[in-house]
CSV table of N, CA, C and O in Angstrom, one decimal:
chain,number,residue,atom,x,y,z
A,4,MET,N,79.5,107.4,85.5
A,4,MET,CA,80.9,107.4,85.9
A,4,MET,C,81.5,106.0,85.4
A,4,MET,O,80.8,105.0,85.4
A,5,ILE,N,82.8,106.0,85.2
A,5,ILE,CA,83.5,104.8,84.8
A,5,ILE,C,84.5,104.5,85.9
A,5,ILE,O,85.2,105.3,86.3
A,6,TRP,N,84.6,103.2,86.2
A,6,TRP,CA,85.6,102.7,87.2
A,6,TRP,C,86.7,101.9,86.6
A,6,TRP,O,86.4,101.0,85.8
A,7,VAL,N,87.9,102.1,87.0
A,7,VAL,CA,89.0,101.2,86.8
A,7,VAL,C,89.2,100.5,88.1
A,7,VAL,O,89.2,101.1,89.2
A,8,TYR,N,89.4,99.2,88.1
A,8,TYR,CA,89.4,98.4,89.3
A,8,TYR,C,90.5,97.4,89.3
A,8,TYR,O,91.0,97.0,88.2
A,9,VAL,N,91.0,97.0,90.5
A,9,VAL,CA,91.9,95.9,90.6
A,9,VAL,C,91.3,94.9,91.6
A,9,VAL,O,90.8,95.3,92.7
A,10,ILE,N,91.2,93.7,91.2
A,10,ILE,CA,90.7,92.6,92.1
A,10,ILE,C,91.9,91.7,92.3
A,10,ILE,O,92.8,91.5,91.5
A,11,GLN,N,91.8,91.0,93.5
A,11,GLN,CA,92.9,90.0,93.8
A,11,GLN,C,92.2,88.7,94.0
A,11,GLN,O,91.2,88.6,94.8
A,12,SER,N,92.8,87.7,93.4
A,12,SER,CA,92.3,86.3,93.6
A,12,SER,C,92.7,85.8,94.9
A,12,SER,O,93.8,85.9,95.4
A,13,LYS,N,91.7,85.2,95.6
A,13,LYS,CA,92.0,84.6,96.9
A,13,LYS,C,92.6,83.2,96.7
A,13,LYS,O,93.1,82.6,97.7
A,14,LEU,N,92.5,82.7,95.5
A,14,LEU,CA,93.1,81.4,95.2
A,14,LEU,C,94.6,81.4,95.0
A,14,LEU,O,95.4,80.7,95.5
A,15,ASP,N,95.1,82.4,94.1
A,15,ASP,CA,96.5,82.5,93.8
A,15,ASP,C,97.1,83.8,94.1
A,15,ASP,O,98.3,84.0,93.8
A,16,ASN,N,96.4,84.7,94.7
A,16,ASN,CA,96.8,86.1,95.1
A,16,ASN,C,97.2,87.0,93.9
A,16,ASN,O,97.8,88.0,94.1
A,17,GLY,N,96.9,86.5,92.7
A,17,GLY,CA,97.2,87.3,91.5
A,17,GLY,C,96.2,88.4,91.3
A,17,GLY,O,95.1,88.4,91.9
A,18,TYR,N,96.5,89.4,90.5
A,18,TYR,CA,95.6,90.5,90.3
A,18,TYR,C,95.0,90.5,88.9
A,18,TYR,O,95.6,90.0,88.0
A,19,TYR,N,93.9,91.2,88.8
A,19,TYR,CA,93.2,91.4,87.5
A,19,TYR,C,92.8,92.9,87.5
A,19,TYR,O,92.2,93.4,88.5
A,20,ILE,N,93.1,93.6,86.4
A,20,ILE,CA,92.8,95.0,86.3
A,20,ILE,C,91.7,95.1,85.2
A,20,ILE,O,91.9,94.5,84.1
A,21,GLY,N,90.6,95.9,85.5
A,21,GLY,CA,89.6,96.0,84.5
A,21,GLY,C,88.9,97.4,84.6
A,21,GLY,O,89.3,98.2,85.3
A,22,ILE,N,87.9,97.5,83.8
A,22,ILE,CA,87.1,98.8,83.7
A,22,ILE,C,85.6,98.4,83.6
A,22,ILE,O,85.3,97.4,83.0
A,23,THR,N,84.8,99.3,84.2
A,23,THR,CA,83.4,99.0,84.2
A,23,THR,C,82.6,100.2,84.6
A,23,THR,O,83.1,101.2,85.2
A,24,LYS,N,81.3,100.2,84.3
A,24,LYS,CA,80.4,101.2,84.7
A,24,LYS,C,79.7,100.9,86.1
A,24,LYS,O,79.2,101.8,86.8
A,25,ASP,N,79.7,99.6,86.4
A,25,ASP,CA,79.1,99.2,87.7
A,25,ASP,C,80.0,98.2,88.4
A,25,ASP,O,80.0,97.0,88.1
A,26,ILE,N,80.7,98.8,89.3
A,26,ILE,CA,81.8,98.0,90.0
A,26,ILE,C,81.2,96.8,90.8
A,26,ILE,O,81.8,95.7,90.8
A,27,GLN,N,80.1,97.0,91.5
A,27,GLN,CA,79.6,95.9,92.4
A,27,GLN,C,79.1,94.7,91.5
A,27,GLN,O,79.4,93.6,91.9
A,28,ASN,N,78.4,95.0,90.5
A,28,ASN,CA,77.9,94.0,89.6
A,28,ASN,C,79.1,93.3,88.9
A,28,ASN,O,79.0,92.0,88.7
A,29,ARG,N,80.1,94.0,88.5
A,29,ARG,CA,81.2,93.4,87.9
A,29,ARG,C,82.0,92.5,88.8
A,29,ARG,O,82.4,91.4,88.4
A,30,LEU,N,82.1,92.9,90.0
A,30,LEU,CA,82.8,92.0,91.0
A,30,LEU,C,82.0,90.7,91.2
A,30,LEU,O,82.5,89.6,91.3
A,31,LYS,N,80.7,90.8,91.3
A,31,LYS,CA,79.8,89.7,91.4
A,31,LYS,C,80.0,88.7,90.2
A,31,LYS,O,80.0,87.5,90.4
A,32,LYS,N,80.1,89.3,89.0
A,32,LYS,CA,80.2,88.5,87.8
A,32,LYS,C,81.6,87.8,87.9
A,32,LYS,O,81.6,86.6,87.5
A,33,HIS,N,82.6,88.4,88.3
A,33,HIS,CA,83.9,87.7,88.4
A,33,HIS,C,83.8,86.6,89.4
A,33,HIS,O,84.3,85.5,89.1
A,34,ASN,N,83.2,86.8,90.5
A,34,ASN,CA,83.1,85.8,91.6
A,34,ASN,C,82.1,84.6,91.2
A,34,ASN,O,82.2,83.6,91.8
A,35,LYS,N,81.2,84.9,90.3
A,35,LYS,CA,80.3,83.8,89.9
A,35,LYS,C,80.9,83.0,88.7
A,35,LYS,O,80.2,82.1,88.2
A,36,GLY,N,82.1,83.4,88.2
A,36,GLY,CA,82.7,82.7,87.1
A,36,GLY,C,82.2,83.2,85.7
A,36,GLY,O,82.3,82.5,84.7
A,37,GLY,N,81.5,84.3,85.7
A,37,GLY,CA,81.0,84.9,84.5
A,37,GLY,C,81.9,85.6,83.6
A,37,GLY,O,81.5,86.1,82.5
A,38,VAL,N,83.2,85.7,84.0
A,38,VAL,CA,84.2,86.3,83.1
A,38,VAL,C,85.2,85.3,82.8
A,38,VAL,O,85.9,84.8,83.7
A,39,SER,N,85.3,84.9,81.5
A,39,SER,CA,86.1,83.8,81.1
A,39,SER,C,87.6,83.9,81.5
A,39,SER,O,88.2,82.9,81.9
A,40,ILE,N,88.2,85.0,81.5
A,40,ILE,CA,89.6,85.2,81.8
A,40,ILE,C,89.9,84.9,83.3
A,40,ILE,O,91.0,84.6,83.7
A,41,THR,N,88.9,85.1,84.2
A,41,THR,CA,89.1,85.0,85.6
A,41,THR,C,88.4,83.8,86.3
A,41,THR,O,88.6,83.6,87.5
A,42,LYS,N,87.6,83.1,85.5
A,42,LYS,CA,86.7,82.1,86.2
A,42,LYS,C,87.4,81.0,86.9
A,42,LYS,O,86.9,80.5,87.9
A,43,LYS,N,88.6,80.7,86.5
A,43,LYS,CA,89.4,79.6,87.2
A,43,LYS,C,90.2,80.1,88.4
A,43,LYS,O,90.8,79.3,89.1
A,44,ARG,N,90.1,81.4,88.6
A,44,ARG,CA,90.9,82.0,89.7
A,44,ARG,C,90.0,82.6,90.8
A,44,ARG,O,90.5,83.2,91.7
A,45,LYS,N,88.7,82.4,90.8
A,45,LYS,CA,87.8,82.9,91.8
A,45,LYS,C,88.0,82.2,93.1
A,45,LYS,O,88.5,81.1,93.1
A,46,PRO,N,87.6,82.8,94.2
A,46,PRO,CA,86.9,84.1,94.4
A,46,PRO,C,87.9,85.3,94.4
A,46,PRO,O,89.1,85.1,94.6
A,47,PHE,N,87.4,86.5,94.3
A,47,PHE,CA,88.1,87.7,94.2
A,47,PHE,C,87.7,88.7,95.3
A,47,PHE,O,86.5,88.7,95.7
A,48,SER,N,88.6,89.5,95.7
A,48,SER,CA,88.2,90.7,96.5
A,48,SER,C,88.7,91.9,95.8
A,48,SER,O,89.7,92.0,95.1
A,49,LEU,N,87.9,93.0,96.0
A,49,LEU,CA,88.2,94.3,95.4
A,49,LEU,C,89.3,95.0,96.2
A,49,LEU,O,89.1,95.1,97.4
A,50,VAL,N,90.4,95.3,95.6
A,50,VAL,CA,91.5,95.9,96.4
A,50,VAL,C,91.8,97.3,96.0
A,50,VAL,O,92.5,98.0,96.7
A,51,TYR,N,91.3,97.8,94.8
A,51,TYR,CA,91.6,99.2,94.4
A,51,TYR,C,90.6,99.7,93.4
A,51,TYR,O,90.2,98.9,92.5
A,52,THR,N,90.2,100.9,93.5
A,52,THR,CA,89.3,101.5,92.4
A,52,THR,C,89.7,103.0,92.2
A,52,THR,O,90.3,103.6,93.1
A,53,GLU,N,89.4,103.4,91.0
A,53,GLU,CA,89.6,104.8,90.6
A,53,GLU,C,88.3,105.2,89.8
A,53,GLU,O,87.9,104.4,88.9
A,54,GLU,N,87.8,106.3,90.0
A,54,GLU,CA,86.6,106.8,89.3
A,54,GLU,C,87.0,107.8,88.2
A,54,GLU,O,87.8,108.7,88.5
A,55,PHE,N,86.3,107.8,87.0
A,55,PHE,CA,86.6,108.7,86.0
A,55,PHE,C,85.3,109.2,85.4
A,55,PHE,O,84.3,108.6,85.4
A,56,GLU,N,85.4,110.4,84.8
A,56,GLU,CA,84.2,111.1,84.2
A,56,GLU,C,83.9,110.4,82.9
A,56,GLU,O,82.7,110.4,82.5
A,57,ASN,N,84.9,109.9,82.1
A,57,ASN,CA,84.6,109.4,80.8
A,57,ASN,C,85.4,108.2,80.5
A,57,ASN,O,86.4,107.9,81.2
A,58,TYR,N,84.9,107.4,79.5
A,58,TYR,CA,85.6,106.1,79.2
A,58,TYR,C,87.0,106.3,78.7
A,58,TYR,O,87.9,105.5,79.1
A,59,LYS,N,87.3,107.4,77.9
A,59,LYS,CA,88.6,107.5,77.4
A,59,LYS,C,89.7,107.7,78.5
A,59,LYS,O,90.7,107.0,78.4
A,60,LYS,N,89.4,108.5,79.5
A,60,LYS,CA,90.3,108.7,80.6
A,60,LYS,C,90.5,107.4,81.4
A,60,LYS,O,91.6,107.1,81.8
A,61,ALA,N,89.4,106.7,81.6
A,61,ALA,CA,89.5,105.5,82.4
A,61,ALA,C,90.3,104.4,81.6
A,61,ALA,O,91.1,103.7,82.2
A,62,ARG,N,90.1,104.3,80.3
A,62,ARG,CA,90.8,103.3,79.5
A,62,ARG,C,92.3,103.6,79.5
A,62,ARG,O,93.1,102.7,79.6
A,63,LEU,N,92.6,104.9,79.4
A,63,LEU,CA,94.1,105.2,79.4
A,63,LEU,C,94.7,104.8,80.8
A,63,LEU,O,95.8,104.3,80.8
A,64,ARG,N,93.9,105.0,81.9
A,64,ARG,CA,94.4,104.6,83.2
A,64,ARG,C,94.5,103.1,83.3
A,64,ARG,O,95.5,102.6,83.9
A,65,GLU,N,93.5,102.4,82.8
A,65,GLU,CA,93.6,101.0,82.8
A,65,GLU,C,94.8,100.4,82.1
A,65,GLU,O,95.5,99.6,82.6
A,66,ILE,N,95.1,101.0,81.0
A,66,ILE,CA,96.3,100.6,80.2
A,66,ILE,C,97.6,100.9,81.0
A,66,ILE,O,98.5,100.0,81.1
A,67,GLU,N,97.6,102.0,81.7
A,67,GLU,CA,98.7,102.4,82.5
A,67,GLU,C,98.9,101.4,83.6
A,67,GLU,O,100.0,100.9,83.9
A,68,LEU,N,97.8,101.1,84.3
A,68,LEU,CA,97.9,100.1,85.4
A,68,LEU,C,98.3,98.7,84.9
A,68,LEU,O,99.1,98.0,85.6
A,69,LYS,N,97.8,98.3,83.8
A,69,LYS,CA,98.2,97.0,83.3
A,69,LYS,C,99.7,97.0,82.9
A,69,LYS,O,100.3,95.9,83.0
A,70,SER,N,100.3,98.1,82.6
A,70,SER,CA,101.7,98.1,82.3
A,70,SER,C,102.6,98.0,83.6
A,70,SER,O,103.7,97.6,83.5
A,71,TYR,N,101.9,98.2,84.7
A,71,TYR,CA,102.6,98.0,86.0
A,71,TYR,C,102.8,96.5,86.4
A,71,TYR,O,103.6,96.2,87.2
A,72,LYS,N,102.0,95.6,85.8
A,72,LYS,CA,102.1,94.2,86.2
A,72,LYS,C,103.5,93.7,86.0
A,72,LYS,O,104.1,94.0,85.0
A,73,GLY,N,103.9,92.9,86.9
A,73,GLY,CA,105.2,92.3,86.8
A,73,GLY,C,106.3,93.1,87.5
A,73,GLY,O,107.4,92.7,87.6
A,74,GLY,N,105.9,94.3,87.9
A,74,GLY,CA,106.8,95.2,88.5
A,74,GLY,C,106.3,95.6,89.9
A,74,GLY,O,105.4,95.1,90.4
A,75,ASN,N,107.0,96.5,90.5
A,75,ASN,CA,106.7,96.9,91.8
A,75,ASN,C,105.7,98.1,91.9
A,75,ASN,O,105.1,98.4,93.0
A,76,LYS,N,105.5,98.8,90.8
A,76,LYS,CA,104.6,100.0,90.8
A,76,LYS,C,103.2,99.6,91.2
A,76,LYS,O,102.6,100.4,92.0
A,77,LEU,N,102.7,98.5,90.8
A,77,LEU,CA,101.3,98.1,91.2
A,77,LEU,C,101.3,97.8,92.7
A,77,LEU,O,100.4,98.3,93.4
A,78,LYS,N,102.2,97.1,93.2
A,78,LYS,CA,102.3,96.8,94.6
A,78,LYS,C,102.4,98.1,95.5
A,78,LYS,O,101.7,98.2,96.5
A,79,VAL,N,103.2,99.1,95.0
A,79,VAL,CA,103.3,100.3,95.7
A,79,VAL,C,102.0,101.1,95.7
A,79,VAL,O,101.5,101.6,96.7
A,80,LEU,N,101.3,101.1,94.6
A,80,LEU,CA,100.0,101.7,94.4
A,80,LEU,C,99.0,101.1,95.4
A,80,LEU,O,98.2,101.8,96.1
A,81,LEU,N,99.0,99.8,95.5
A,81,LEU,CA,98.0,99.1,96.3
A,81,LEU,C,98.3,99.3,97.8
A,81,LEU,O,97.4,99.2,98.6
A,82,LYS,N,99.5,99.6,98.2
A,82,LYS,CA,99.8,99.8,99.6
A,82,LYS,C,99.4,101.2,100.1
A,82,LYS,O,99.2,101.4,101.3
A,83,ASP,N,99.3,102.1,99.2
A,83,ASP,CA,99.0,103.5,99.6
A,83,ASP,C,97.5,103.7,99.9
A,83,ASP,O,96.6,103.1,99.7
């Protein structure tokens, strides 16, 4: 299974949206500073996940969620 996930920085409250096969290990990697794009914003908490059967569907959803950034759609999704 493939996961699309949203993590929130405890430092600046910003979000990061990603895709992975192993959600727990990926979160650990973000929190240890092992992901260059997020290493200066750690620590993170996992705030949202969606599971998909294949990479293609997950990637399309990841792109859709990333298009929500800067608007209210992501905030509405995370409240539900």
